[in-house]
Coordinates of C-alpha atoms in Angstrom, one line a residue:
M1 CA -7.8 1.0 33.9
E2 CA -8.1 -2.8 33.1
Y3 CA -6.0 -4.0 30.2
F4 CA -8.8 -5.2 28.0
A5 CA -11.1 -1.7 28.4
R6 CA -8.0 0.4 27.9
I7 CA -7.2 -1.3 24.4
A8 CA -10.7 -1.1 23.4
L9 CA -10.8 2.6 24.3
E10 CA -7.4 3.3 22.5
H11 CA -8.7 1.4 19.5
Q12 CA -12.0 3.7 19.3
G13 CA -9.4 6.7 19.5
I14 CA -7.4 5.5 16.7
K15 CA -10.4 4.9 14.7
E16 CA -11.6 8.4 15.3
L17 CA -8.1 9.8 14.0
L18 CA -8.4 7.5 11.2
Q19 CA -11.7 9.3 10.2
V20 CA -9.7 12.7 10.7
Q21 CA -7.2 11.4 8.0
K22 CA -10.0 10.1 5.7
V23 CA -11.4 14.0 5.6
L24 CA -8.0 15.4 5.0
L25 CA -6.9 12.7 2.2
E26 CA -10.1 13.3 0.5
R27 CA -9.2 17.1 0.2
L28 CA -5.9 16.2 -1.2
N29 CA -7.4 13.8 -3.7
K30 CA -9.8 16.6 -4.7
A31 CA -7.3 19.3 -4.8
K32 CA -8.6 21.2 -2.0
G33 CA -6.6 23.1 0.5
V34 CA -5.2 21.0 3.5
N35 CA -3.8 22.7 6.6
I36 CA -0.2 21.4 6.5
V37 CA -0.3 21.9 10.4
H38 CA -3.0 19.5 10.9
L39 CA -1.2 16.7 8.7
D40 CA 2.1 17.3 10.7
N41 CA 0.2 16.9 13.9
L42 CA -1.7 13.7 12.7
L43 CA 1.4 12.2 11.6
Y44 CA 2.9 13.2 15.2
F45 CA 0.0 11.3 16.6
W46 CA 0.7 8.3 14.6
R47 CA 4.1 8.2 15.6
D48 CA 4.3 8.9 19.1
F49 CA 0.8 7.5 20.1
L50 CA 0.1 4.7 17.9
E51 CA 3.7 3.4 17.2
Q52 CA 5.8 4.4 20.1
D53 CA 3.1 4.0 22.9
H54 CA 0.3 1.7 21.8
M55 CA 2.1 -0.6 19.5
S56 CA 5.3 -0.8 21.6
R57 CA 3.4 -1.8 24.6
E58 CA 1.5 -4.4 22.4
E59 CA 5.0 -5.8 21.6
E60 CA 6.5 -5.7 25.2
F61 CA 3.3 -6.8 26.8
A62 CA 0.4 -8.3 25.0
F63 CA 2.4 -10.2 22.5
A64 CA 4.6 -11.9 25.1
A65 CA 1.4 -12.8 26.9
F66 CA -0.1 -14.2 23.7
R67 CA 3.4 -16.2 23.3
K68 CA 3.3 -17.5 26.9
L69 CA 0.1 -18.9 26.2
N70 CA 0.9 -20.5 23.2
H71 CA -1.4 -18.2 20.8
S72 CA -0.8 -18.5 17.3
L73 CA -1.3 -14.6 16.4
P74 CA 1.6 -12.5 17.5
E75 CA 3.6 -13.3 14.4
R76 CA 0.7 -12.0 12.2
L77 CA 0.3 -8.9 14.4
Q78 CA 4.1 -8.4 14.3
G79 CA 3.9 -8.2 10.7
D80 CA 1.0 -5.9 10.6
H81 CA 3.3 -3.5 13.1
E82 CA 6.2 -3.7 10.6
Q83 CA 3.6 -2.5 7.6
I84 CA 2.5 0.2 9.7
R85 CA 6.0 1.7 10.4
A86 CA 6.7 1.4 6.9
S87 CA 3.7 3.4 5.9
L88 CA 4.5 6.1 8.4
G89 CA 7.8 6.1 6.9
K90 CA 6.4 6.8 3.4
L91 CA 4.1 9.4 4.9
E92 CA 6.9 11.3 6.7
A93 CA 9.2 11.3 3.4
T94 CA 6.1 12.8 1.2
I95 CA 5.2 15.2 3.8
K96 CA 8.5 17.0 3.2
L97 CA 7.7 16.8 -0.8
L98 CA 4.2 18.4 0.0
R99 CA 5.7 21.1 1.9
N100 CA 8.2 22.0 -1.0
G101 CA 5.3 22.0 -3.6
R102 CA 6.5 18.9 -5.3
P103 CA 3.7 18.3 -8.1
H104 CA 1.5 14.9 -7.4
S105 CA 2.9 14.9 -3.9
G106 CA -0.7 15.4 -2.6
R107 CA -2.1 12.5 -4.3
E108 CA 0.7 10.4 -3.3
Y109 CA 0.4 11.4 0.4
A110 CA -3.0 10.2 0.3
K111 CA -2.0 6.9 -1.3
W112 CA 0.1 6.0 1.6
G113 CA -2.5 7.4 4.0
E114 CA -5.0 5.3 2.6
E115 CA -2.4 2.4 3.1
L116 CA -2.0 3.0 6.8
T117 CA -5.8 3.3 7.2
E118 CA -6.1 -0.2 5.7
T119 CA -3.1 -1.8 7.6
V120 CA -4.4 -0.4 11.0
M121 CA -8.2 -1.5 10.9
A122 CA -7.3 -5.0 9.7
H123 CA -4.9 -5.1 12.6
M124 CA -7.0 -3.9 15.0
A125 CA -9.7 -6.5 14.0
R126 CA -7.5 -9.3 14.2
E127 CA -6.4 -8.1 17.7
N128 CA -9.9 -7.5 19.2
T129 CA -10.7 -11.2 18.1
A130 CA -7.6 -12.5 20.0
L131 CA -8.3 -10.5 23.3
R132 CA -11.9 -11.5 22.9
E133 CA -10.8 -15.1 22.5
I134 CA -8.8 -14.8 25.8
A135 CA -10.9 -12.9 27.9
T136 CA -13.2 -15.8 28.0
D137 CA -10.8 -17.9 29.8
E138 CA -10.3 -16.5 33.0
A139 CA -6.6 -18.2 33.5
E140 CA -5.5 -16.9 30.2
A141 CA -6.9 -13.3 31.2
A142 CA -5.1 -13.2 34.4
A143 CA -1.9 -14.0 32.8
I144 CA -2.1 -10.8 30.7
L145 CA -3.5 -8.4 33.3
S146 CA -0.8 -9.4 35.6
A147 CA 1.6 -7.5 33.7
Q148 CA 2.2 -3.8 34.0
P149 CA 3.3 -2.1 30.9
E150 CA 5.2 1.2 31.1
R151 CA 3.8 4.4 29.9
L152 CA 5.2 7.4 28.6
A153 CA 5.7 10.4 30.7
S154 CA 2.2 12.1 31.6
G155 CA 3.1 15.5 30.0
E156 CA 4.0 13.8 26.9
F157 CA 1.0 11.5 26.8
N158 CA -1.4 14.4 27.9
Q159 CA 0.0 16.3 24.9
L160 CA -0.9 13.6 22.6
L161 CA -4.4 13.5 23.8
Q162 CA -4.8 17.1 23.2
V163 CA -3.5 17.0 19.7
A164 CA -6.3 14.4 19.3
E165 CA -8.8 16.4 21.0
D166 CA -8.0 19.4 18.7
L167 CA -8.3 17.4 15.5
C168 CA -11.4 15.5 16.5
Q169 CA -13.1 18.9 17.3
E170 CA -12.0 20.5 13.8
Y171 CA -12.9 17.5 11.7
L172 CA -15.5 15.6 13.4
Q173 CA -17.1 18.1 15.7
K174 CA -16.7 15.9 18.7
P175 CA -14.5 15.1 21.3
T176 CA -11.9 12.3 21.6
S177 CA -12.6 9.1 23.3
L178 CA -9.1 9.1 24.4
H179 CA -9.9 11.8 27.4
A180 CA -10.3 8.8 29.8
L181 CA -6.6 7.8 29.4
S182 CA -5.4 11.3 30.7
L183 CA -2.7 11.2 33.2
P184 CA -2.0 13.4 36.2
A185 CA 0.5 15.9 35.7
E186 CA 4.2 15.0 37.0
V187 CA 5.7 17.3 39.5
A188 CA 9.6 18.0 38.6
P189 CA 11.7 20.8 39.2
D190 CA 12.3 21.7 35.7
E191 CA 9.1 22.5 33.8
T192 CA 10.9 23.0 30.6
A193 CA 9.4 20.7 27.9
E194 CA 12.1 18.6 26.1
E195 CA 12.6 19.3 22.4
H196 CA 11.8 16.3 20.1
D197 CA 14.7 15.2 18.0
I198 CA 12.9 14.0 14.9
E199 CA 11.0 16.7 12.6
V200 CA 7.4 15.1 12.6
T201 CA 7.3 15.0 16.8
K202 CA 6.5 18.3 18.0
P203 CA 2.9 19.2 17.6
V204 CA 1.9 22.8 16.8
L205 CA -1.2 23.1 19.0
D206 CA -2.5 26.7 17.1
P207 CA -3.4 25.5 13.6
E208 CA -4.2 29.0 12.6
T209 CA -1.4 28.8 10.3
T210 CA -0.7 27.6 6.7
E211 CA -3.2 26.3 4.7
L212 CA -1.5 24.2 1.9
T213 CA -3.2 24.1 -1.5
S214 CA -2.8 21.2 -3.7
M215 CA -0.1 21.2 -6.3
E216 CA -0.7 18.6 -8.5
E217 CA -3.4 20.1 -10.6
T218 CA -1.4 22.0 -13.1

C-alpha cells in the first residue's frame, strides 16, 4: 500500500480506538462498571500498534525522510511521541491500581486516558499537515516512498487488528477501518505463539469475563 494512503488509514483506525477509549473513560468518570479486559486490550493496542508499530516506523522512516528534506517538523513530532509514551506509562501504572481496587484509581485512569487522547489527536493533525505539504511535491514524495519500513510479524499484527475489530464492534457497532492492513499468515514450523514479556501485551480476545466496578464513589 502506498505510504500516504497507509498513514491515512492507520490514523483513521487510531481515531476509532480513541472513540472506544472515550466511551470507557466516560463510564469510569461516571462511576459505571467497566470491563477490565477491554481496558487491558485497549492498552495492548496502544502499546503494540500505536507505539511499537506506527510510531516506531514513523521515527525510523518518515522522520528520517523529513530530515533529509530539511523539514522542520520531526523534532516537534518526536516530542509528541515522548509525551505519548509517558501517558502510556501512566496508564499502565494506574490500571494495576484499578485492578486492586484502589480508591479514585478510575478517575485517575480517565485523567491519563484523556491526556493520551489529546496528545495523539494533536500529533496526528500536525503529521497530516506535514504529509499533505510533502505530497504536493513529487520529488519529495518520491524520497519518502522509496524507503521500505519493516513491519511486525503477520500473526502478531493481525492479532492487533482483531483486538481493534472486537473493540470497535463492541463500543462503536461497526468494524475497524484497519482491516485493509491485514497481512497474509506466515508459514512456520512451530505454530506456537510466543508469550509477551510485559504485563499488558497479551490481549484477551474473549471479553466475557470481569466487569470492574468503579471504586471511588464511597
